[in-house]
Short mmCIF file of N, CA and C in Angstrom, two decimals:
data_model
loop_
_atom_site.label_atom_id
_atom_site.label_comp_id
_atom_site.label_asym_id
_atom_site.label_seq_id
_atom_site.Cartn_x
_atom_site.Cartn_y
_atom_site.Cartn_z
N UNK D 1 122.26 125.90 -5.37
CA UNK D 1 121.66 127.21 -4.92
C UNK D 1 121.90 127.82 -3.74
N UNK D 2 121.56 126.52 -2.64
CA UNK D 2 121.21 126.86 -1.33
C UNK D 2 122.88 126.53 -0.69
N UNK D 3 124.27 126.17 -1.19
CA UNK D 3 125.26 126.24 -0.36
C UNK D 3 125.99 127.45 -0.47
N UNK D 4 125.54 128.21 -1.51
CA UNK D 4 126.22 129.70 -1.77
C UNK D 4 125.57 130.71 -0.06
N UNK D 5 124.01 130.28 -0.13
CA UNK D 5 123.17 130.79 0.65
C UNK D 5 123.64 130.73 2.40
N UNK D 6 124.02 128.97 2.55
CA UNK D 6 124.20 128.58 3.66
C UNK D 6 125.94 129.00 3.98
N UNK D 7 126.46 129.21 3.65
CA UNK D 7 127.93 129.30 3.53
C UNK D 7 127.95 130.74 4.12
N UNK D 8 127.34 131.77 3.00
CA UNK D 8 126.85 133.12 3.49
C UNK D 8 126.41 133.56 5.18
N UNK D 9 125.32 132.65 5.76
CA UNK D 9 124.89 132.54 7.05
C UNK D 9 125.95 131.84 7.77
N UNK D 10 126.56 131.23 7.38
CA UNK D 10 127.67 130.67 8.32
C UNK D 10 128.52 131.82 8.48
N UNK D 11 128.98 132.41 7.47
CA UNK D 11 130.06 133.64 7.65
C UNK D 11 129.65 134.60 8.37
N UNK D 12 128.54 134.74 8.57
CA UNK D 12 127.99 135.94 9.60
C UNK D 12 127.20 136.11 10.36
N UNK D 13 126.91 135.04 10.76
CA UNK D 13 127.01 134.34 12.47
C UNK D 13 128.70 134.06 12.71
N UNK D 14 129.31 133.97 11.96
CA UNK D 14 131.36 133.72 12.59
C UNK D 14 131.75 135.27 12.93
N UNK D 15 131.23 135.95 12.02
CA UNK D 15 131.73 137.34 12.15
C UNK D 15 130.99 138.31 12.92
N UNK D 16 130.18 137.75 13.92
CA UNK D 16 128.72 138.04 14.63
C UNK D 16 129.40 137.73 16.17
N UNK D 17 129.90 136.29 15.95
CA UNK D 17 130.25 135.58 17.60
C UNK D 17 132.47 136.75 17.68
N UNK D 18 133.07 137.10 16.21
CA UNK D 18 133.99 137.37 16.82
C UNK D 18 134.04 138.71 17.12
N UNK D 19 132.89 139.57 17.75
CA UNK D 19 132.73 140.71 17.68
C UNK D 19 133.76 141.25 19.15
N UNK D 20 134.35 141.76 19.30
CA UNK D 20 135.29 142.37 20.73
C UNK D 20 133.80 142.50 21.65
N UNK D 21 134.10 142.02 22.96
CA UNK D 21 133.26 142.30 24.22
C UNK D 21 133.86 143.44 25.23
N UNK D 22 133.25 144.83 25.39
CA UNK D 22 133.62 145.66 26.57
C UNK D 22 134.88 145.48 27.33
N UNK D 23 135.67 145.86 27.54
CA UNK D 23 136.56 145.80 28.79
C UNK D 23 135.87 145.59 30.15
N UNK D 24 136.28 144.87 31.02
CA UNK D 24 135.25 144.79 32.63
C UNK D 24 136.03 146.08 33.05
N UNK D 25 134.99 147.02 34.23
CA UNK D 25 135.75 148.12 34.90
C UNK D 25 136.81 147.64 35.64
N UNK D 26 137.96 148.94 36.05
CA UNK D 26 138.88 148.44 36.33
C UNK D 26 138.55 147.71 37.79
N UNK D 27 139.58 147.64 38.55
CA UNK D 27 138.77 146.97 40.11
C UNK D 27 138.59 148.34 40.74
N UNK D 28 137.50 147.99 42.16
CA UNK D 28 137.25 148.96 42.50
C UNK D 28 136.23 149.97 41.23
N UNK D 29 136.60 150.08 40.14
CA UNK D 29 135.80 151.07 39.39
C UNK D 29 134.38 150.49 39.45
N UNK D 30 133.80 149.15 39.46
CA UNK D 30 132.48 148.58 39.33
C UNK D 30 131.45 148.68 40.37
N UNK D 31 132.26 149.77 41.71
CA UNK D 31 131.18 149.96 42.97
C UNK D 31 130.76 151.66 42.51
N UNK D 32 130.89 152.30 41.36
CA UNK D 32 130.79 153.63 41.17
C UNK D 32 129.10 153.36 40.76
N UNK D 33 128.29 153.83 40.89
CA UNK D 33 127.12 154.44 40.43
C UNK D 33 127.03 155.16 39.88
N UNK D 34 126.42 154.76 38.71
CA UNK D 34 125.62 156.00 37.09
C UNK D 34 124.57 156.01 37.05
N UNK D 35 123.84 157.18 36.90
CA UNK D 35 122.15 157.12 36.69
C UNK D 35 122.21 158.70 36.32
N UNK D 36 120.78 158.59 35.94
CA UNK D 36 120.52 160.26 35.17
C UNK D 36 120.40 161.25 36.36
N UNK D 37 120.34 160.82 37.92
CA UNK D 37 119.50 161.41 38.91
C UNK D 37 120.99 162.20 39.44
N UNK D 38 121.02 163.01 40.33
CA UNK D 38 121.50 163.60 40.92
C UNK D 38 121.70 163.04 42.45
N UNK D 39 123.20 162.47 42.82
CA UNK D 39 123.41 161.95 43.76
C UNK D 39 123.00 162.21 45.48
N UNK D 40 122.40 163.33 45.22
CA UNK D 40 121.97 164.15 47.34
C UNK D 40 122.69 165.12 47.56
N UNK D 41 122.62 165.64 48.52
CA UNK D 41 123.40 166.65 49.60
C UNK D 41 124.47 166.20 49.73
N UNK D 42 124.35 164.88 50.36
CA UNK D 42 126.00 164.66 50.83
C UNK D 42 127.00 164.38 49.92
N UNK D 43 126.84 164.27 48.52
CA UNK D 43 127.54 164.00 47.57
C UNK D 43 128.71 165.40 47.03
N UNK D 44 129.83 165.17 47.01
CA UNK D 44 131.23 166.04 46.63
C UNK D 44 130.85 166.32 45.14
N UNK D 45 130.72 168.17 44.31
CA UNK D 45 131.12 167.47 42.94
C UNK D 45 133.17 167.37 42.86
N UNK D 46 132.83 166.22 41.70
CA UNK D 46 134.69 166.57 41.71
C UNK D 46 134.11 167.11 40.26
N UNK D 47 133.66 167.20 39.19
CA UNK D 47 134.09 167.43 38.12
C UNK D 47 133.35 166.86 36.99
N UNK D 48 133.75 167.24 35.59
CA UNK D 48 132.98 166.86 34.59
C UNK D 48 133.78 165.47 34.02
N UNK D 49 133.07 164.46 33.87
CA UNK D 49 133.69 163.14 33.18
C UNK D 49 133.12 162.62 31.94
N UNK D 50 133.91 161.78 31.66
CA UNK D 50 133.42 161.00 29.93
C UNK D 50 134.07 159.84 30.02
N UNK D 51 133.00 159.00 29.48
CA UNK D 51 133.17 157.80 28.85
C UNK D 51 133.44 157.85 27.19
N UNK D 52 134.29 157.38 26.17
CA UNK D 52 134.73 156.77 25.46
C UNK D 52 134.54 155.29 24.80
N UNK D 53 133.86 155.19 23.55
CA UNK D 53 134.53 153.80 23.41
C UNK D 53 134.19 153.53 21.55
N UNK D 54 135.31 153.29 20.71
CA UNK D 54 134.96 153.23 19.12
C UNK D 54 135.46 154.43 18.96
N UNK D 55 136.39 154.06 17.59
CA UNK D 55 137.09 155.67 17.21
C UNK D 55 136.85 154.91 15.49
N UNK D 56 137.30 156.04 14.46
CA UNK D 56 137.06 156.22 13.32
C UNK D 56 135.94 156.70 12.89
N UNK D 57 136.56 156.05 11.37
CA UNK D 57 135.26 156.94 10.48
C UNK D 57 134.92 155.47 9.72
N UNK D 58 133.43 155.51 9.58
CA UNK D 58 133.00 154.57 8.58
C UNK D 58 133.58 152.74 9.02
N UNK D 59 133.80 152.30 7.73
CA UNK D 59 134.08 150.87 7.74
C UNK D 59 135.78 150.67 8.32
N UNK D 60 136.50 151.84 8.19
CA UNK D 60 137.64 152.08 8.58
C UNK D 60 137.66 151.86 10.53
N UNK D 61 136.84 152.20 11.31
CA UNK D 61 137.33 152.23 12.67
C UNK D 61 136.36 151.25 13.04
N UNK D 62 135.89 151.06 14.46
CA UNK D 62 135.96 150.54 15.16
C UNK D 62 134.54 151.06 15.75
N UNK D 63 133.47 150.34 15.72
CA UNK D 63 132.09 150.80 16.65
C UNK D 63 132.07 151.01 17.97
N UNK D 64 131.99 151.77 18.15
CA UNK D 64 131.27 151.85 19.83
C UNK D 64 130.51 151.13 20.77
N UNK D 65 130.27 151.00 21.77
CA UNK D 65 129.16 150.24 22.23
C UNK D 65 129.25 151.20 23.72
N UNK D 66 127.61 150.82 23.68
CA UNK D 66 127.09 151.75 24.86
C UNK D 66 128.01 150.86 26.35
N UNK D 67 128.16 149.92 26.65
CA UNK D 67 128.83 149.23 27.97
C UNK D 67 129.61 149.88 27.75
N UNK D 68 130.52 149.43 26.87
CA UNK D 68 132.08 149.88 26.65
C UNK D 68 132.48 151.13 27.28
N UNK D 69 130.98 151.96 26.37
CA UNK D 69 131.73 153.90 27.32
C UNK D 69 131.28 154.04 28.70
N UNK D 70 130.40 152.84 28.75
CA UNK D 70 129.81 153.31 30.46
C UNK D 70 130.90 152.56 31.35
N UNK D 71 131.67 151.66 30.86
CA UNK D 71 132.64 150.74 32.12
C UNK D 71 133.94 152.64 31.76
N UNK D 72 134.15 152.55 30.89
CA UNK D 72 135.36 153.78 30.42
C UNK D 72 135.20 155.11 31.54
N UNK D 73 133.15 155.33 31.34
CA UNK D 73 132.64 156.75 32.44
C UNK D 73 133.03 156.35 33.96
N UNK D 74 132.90 154.66 34.28
CA UNK D 74 133.14 154.53 35.35
C UNK D 74 134.78 154.43 35.94
N UNK D 75 135.38 154.16 35.01
CA UNK D 75 137.17 153.72 35.24
C UNK D 75 136.96 155.04 35.79
N UNK D 76 137.05 156.52 34.96
CA UNK D 76 137.68 157.50 34.96
C UNK D 76 137.33 158.24 36.08
N UNK D 77 136.07 157.83 36.30
CA UNK D 77 135.10 158.52 37.95
C UNK D 77 135.52 158.05 38.50
N UNK D 78 136.19 156.54 38.92
CA UNK D 78 137.02 156.09 40.20
C UNK D 78 138.14 156.96 40.07
N UNK D 79 138.87 157.07 39.05
CA UNK D 79 140.65 157.37 39.04
C UNK D 79 140.64 159.07 39.86
N UNK D 80 138.77 159.75 39.73
CA UNK D 80 139.10 161.08 40.17
C UNK D 80 138.57 160.89 41.53
N UNK D 81 137.77 159.52 41.92
CA UNK D 81 138.17 159.82 43.43
C UNK D 81 136.53 159.37 43.91
N UNK D 82 135.72 159.28 42.35
CA UNK D 82 134.36 159.02 42.51
C UNK D 82 133.38 158.18 42.96
N UNK D 83 132.52 158.19 43.36
CA UNK D 83 131.50 156.77 43.66
C UNK D 83 130.36 156.99 43.12
N UNK D 84 129.71 158.33 42.27
CA UNK D 84 128.59 158.55 41.48
C UNK D 84 128.93 159.05 40.40
N UNK D 85 128.20 159.08 39.33
CA UNK D 85 128.30 159.96 38.16
C UNK D 85 126.46 160.13 37.84
N UNK D 86 126.57 161.32 37.39
CA UNK D 86 125.39 161.76 36.93
C UNK D 86 125.42 161.94 35.56
N UNK D 87 124.32 161.16 34.31
CA UNK D 87 124.98 160.99 33.36
C UNK D 87 124.46 162.38 32.78
N UNK D 88 124.95 163.22 32.00
CA UNK D 88 124.14 164.56 31.21
C UNK D 88 123.55 164.59 29.99
N UNK D 89 124.66 163.55 28.97
CA UNK D 89 124.49 163.25 27.69
C UNK D 89 125.10 162.03 26.96
N UNK D 90 124.38 161.75 26.06
CA UNK D 90 124.58 160.45 25.43
C UNK D 90 124.82 161.05 24.39
N UNK D 91 125.62 160.42 22.99
CA UNK D 91 126.27 160.25 22.05
C UNK D 91 126.14 159.10 21.40
N UNK D 92 125.59 158.69 20.75
CA UNK D 92 125.81 157.57 20.05
C UNK D 92 126.23 157.63 18.77
N UNK D 93 127.33 156.26 17.88
CA UNK D 93 127.72 156.47 16.75
C UNK D 93 126.63 157.40 15.55
N UNK D 94 126.87 158.11 14.87
CA UNK D 94 126.34 158.75 13.62
C UNK D 94 126.94 159.12 12.58
N UNK D 95 125.97 159.73 11.35
CA UNK D 95 126.55 160.42 10.30
C UNK D 95 126.77 161.18 10.67
N UNK D 96 128.19 161.78 10.01
CA UNK D 96 128.52 163.43 10.26
C UNK D 96 128.86 164.17 8.98
N UNK D 97 128.55 164.59 8.33
CA UNK D 97 128.58 164.54 7.01
C UNK D 97 128.96 163.61 5.55
N UNK D 98 130.47 163.33 5.40
CA UNK D 98 130.38 162.04 4.20
C UNK D 98 130.98 160.72 5.22
N UNK D 99 130.92 161.22 6.50
CA UNK D 99 131.90 160.65 7.60
C UNK D 99 130.70 159.89 8.58
N UNK D 100 130.55 158.02 8.99
CA UNK D 100 129.93 157.86 9.86
C UNK D 100 131.12 157.27 11.14
N UNK D 101 130.54 158.46 12.30
CA UNK D 101 131.32 158.55 13.21
C UNK D 101 131.09 157.41 14.13
N UNK D 102 132.06 156.75 14.35
CA UNK D 102 132.17 155.37 15.14
C UNK D 102 132.07 155.56 16.60
N UNK D 103 132.19 157.01 17.06
CA UNK D 103 132.30 156.79 18.59
C UNK D 103 131.18 156.72 19.78
N UNK D 104 131.01 155.79 20.60
CA UNK D 104 130.08 156.25 21.53
C UNK D 104 130.50 157.49 22.71
N UNK D 105 130.13 158.09 23.07
CA UNK D 105 130.26 158.71 23.83
C UNK D 105 129.47 159.24 25.36
N UNK D 106 129.92 158.89 26.62
CA UNK D 106 129.07 159.55 27.65
C UNK D 106 129.69 160.43 28.32
N UNK D 107 128.59 161.42 28.90
CA UNK D 107 129.40 162.62 29.35
C UNK D 107 128.41 162.58 30.92
N UNK D 108 129.23 163.48 31.43
CA UNK D 108 128.49 163.46 33.04
C UNK D 108 129.35 163.89 33.85
N UNK D 109 128.82 164.60 35.72
CA UNK D 109 129.78 165.10 36.55
C UNK D 109 130.09 163.82 37.16
N UNK D 110 131.28 163.75 37.97
CA UNK D 110 130.89 162.87 38.82
C UNK D 110 131.06 163.70 40.77
N UNK D 111 130.95 162.30 41.18
CA UNK D 111 130.32 162.81 42.68
C UNK D 111 131.44 162.08 43.66
N UNK D 112 131.48 162.81 44.75
CA UNK D 112 131.95 161.68 45.79
C UNK D 112 131.56 161.43 47.43
N UNK D 113 130.80 160.82 47.49
CA UNK D 113 130.38 160.41 49.46
C UNK D 113 131.35 161.46 50.02
N UNK D 114 130.54 162.67 50.07
CA UNK D 114 131.61 162.88 51.71
C UNK D 114 131.87 162.86 53.06
N UNK D 115 131.32 161.00 53.07
CA UNK D 115 131.22 160.60 54.48
C UNK D 115 132.82 159.32 53.62
N UNK D 116 132.72 159.58 52.43
CA UNK D 116 133.61 158.80 52.23
C UNK D 116 135.19 159.39 51.98
N UNK D 117 135.15 160.40 51.96
CA UNK D 117 135.88 161.12 52.13
C UNK D 117 137.16 162.16 53.12
N UNK D 118 136.24 161.44 54.36
CA UNK D 118 137.01 161.90 55.59
C UNK D 118 138.39 160.64 55.30
N UNK D 119 138.30 159.72 55.17
CA UNK D 119 139.78 158.55 55.69
C UNK D 119 140.28 159.19 54.37
N UNK D 120 140.20 159.71 53.24
CA UNK D 120 141.59 160.01 52.30
C UNK D 120 142.44 161.26 53.09
N UNK D 121 141.68 161.91 54.04
CA UNK D 121 142.26 163.16 54.80
C UNK D 121 143.42 162.76 55.84
N UNK D 122 143.60 161.87 56.30
CA UNK D 122 144.73 160.87 57.22
C UNK D 122 145.46 160.61 56.56
N UNK D 123 146.98 161.80 57.24
CA UNK D 123 148.09 161.06 57.20
C UNK D 123 148.63 161.33 55.85
N UNK D 124 149.43 160.00 55.45
CA UNK D 124 150.50 160.28 54.14
C UNK D 124 149.31 160.18 53.19
N UNK D 125 148.19 159.62 53.58
CA UNK D 125 146.99 159.86 52.33
C UNK D 125 147.08 161.19 51.24
N UNK D 126 146.72 162.25 51.90
CA UNK D 126 146.57 163.54 50.75
C UNK D 126 147.86 163.47 50.28
N UNK D 127 149.19 163.22 50.89
CA UNK D 127 150.62 163.48 49.58
C UNK D 127 150.42 162.35 48.70
N UNK D 128 149.74 160.85 49.11
CA UNK D 128 150.10 159.98 47.64
C UNK D 128 148.48 160.74 46.69
N UNK D 129 147.77 161.34 47.67
CA UNK D 129 146.55 161.44 46.31
C UNK D 129 147.17 163.07 45.56
N UNK D 130 147.70 163.82 46.35
CA UNK D 130 148.14 164.99 45.73
C UNK D 130 148.98 164.42 44.33
N UNK D 131 149.80 163.43 44.65
CA UNK D 131 150.87 162.84 43.51
C UNK D 131 149.79 161.60 42.20
N UNK D 132 148.58 161.10 43.17
CA UNK D 132 147.80 160.90 42.11
C UNK D 132 147.36 161.66 41.14
N UNK D 133 146.64 162.34 41.79
CA UNK D 133 146.32 163.90 41.21
C UNK D 133 147.14 164.59 39.56
N UNK D 134 148.27 164.36 40.32
CA UNK D 134 149.31 165.01 39.07
C UNK D 134 149.51 164.46 37.98
N UNK D 135 149.65 162.43 38.49
CA UNK D 135 149.69 161.85 37.66
C UNK D 135 148.46 162.11 36.30
N UNK D 136 147.77 162.18 36.78
CA UNK D 136 146.25 162.27 36.23
C UNK D 136 146.20 163.47 35.33
N UNK D 137 146.81 164.53 35.75
CA UNK D 137 146.96 165.87 35.16
C UNK D 137 147.60 165.87 33.46
N UNK D 138 149.31 164.73 34.24
CA UNK D 138 150.50 164.44 33.61
C UNK D 138 149.52 163.85 32.39
N UNK D 139 148.90 162.51 32.09
CA UNK D 139 148.34 161.70 31.56
C UNK D 139 147.17 162.37 30.37
N UNK D 140 146.78 163.73 31.08
CA UNK D 140 145.91 164.40 30.41
C UNK D 140 144.10 163.87 30.84
N UNK D 141 144.48 162.54 31.62
CA UNK D 141 142.99 162.72 32.33
C UNK D 141 142.40 163.80 32.94
N UNK D 142 142.60 164.94 33.23
CA UNK D 142 141.88 165.73 33.95
C UNK D 142 142.69 166.69 33.25
N UNK D 143 141.97 168.09 33.44
CA UNK D 143 142.89 169.17 32.89
C UNK D 143 143.01 169.63 34.25
N UNK D 144 144.09 171.30 34.01
CA UNK D 144 144.50 172.10 35.06
C UNK D 144 143.24 172.35 35.72
N UNK D 145 142.58 172.81 35.26
CA UNK D 145 141.52 173.42 36.12
C UNK D 145 140.75 172.43 37.41
N UNK D 146 140.66 171.45 36.12
CA UNK D 146 140.05 170.07 37.76
C UNK D 146 141.11 169.96 38.47
N UNK D 147 142.58 169.53 38.17
CA UNK D 147 143.28 169.18 39.07
C UNK D 147 143.11 170.54 40.34
N UNK D 148 142.90 171.66 39.82
CA UNK D 148 143.46 172.69 41.15
C UNK D 148 141.58 172.48 42.07
N UNK D 149 141.04 172.11 41.55
CA UNK D 149 139.48 172.39 42.33
C UNK D 149 139.80 170.98 43.08
N UNK D 150 140.05 169.86 42.74
CA UNK D 150 140.39 168.46 43.44
C UNK D 150 141.56 168.48 44.33
N UNK D 151 142.55 169.51 44.10
CA UNK D 151 143.38 169.95 44.99
C UNK D 151 143.15 170.96 46.12
N UNK D 152 142.55 171.78 46.07
CA UNK D 152 142.09 173.08 47.23
C UNK D 152 140.89 171.63 47.59
N UNK D 153 140.35 170.85 47.53
CA UNK D 153 139.41 170.15 48.79
C UNK D 153 140.04 169.31 49.34
N UNK D 154 141.49 168.63 48.69
CA UNK D 154 142.25 167.42 48.95
C UNK D 154 142.81 168.44 50.49
N UNK D 155 143.51 169.58 50.39
CA UNK D 155 144.10 170.45 51.14
C UNK D 155 143.28 171.35 52.09
N UNK D 156 141.72 171.37 52.02
CA UNK D 156 141.14 172.02 53.25
C UNK D 156 141.24 171.39 54.72
#
């Protein structure tokens, strides 16, 4: 009788060990500060940013995790040139109708320190920044409206 219980305990502990670890932020993205407070008057608003982890419905999906969603948020803010994110909303995995939605989502506003913006205006960096913005727009990382707003700030 003890053998089946012991084997169940061993299988459950092995299953816990096989859970995936959240991917670390991209190089440089680990410098993005994430908080619920506004960063202050010296920061320029870049626009909305979201971090997502998990997918699918119920047992067929992958349950999202807070740390991985925050890591994705940091990566997305860094890709926009952000140095700070003010978190505005958290959406944990939850039951919706007959489906348990596995997605963990963190939404906020990305900001950049205005003192960090000055070096980006030197020489060909503006052209490269515009190319990067076009790439992000083409990949769907930012909307057309966000693209126009960021482009306007670059060419000021």
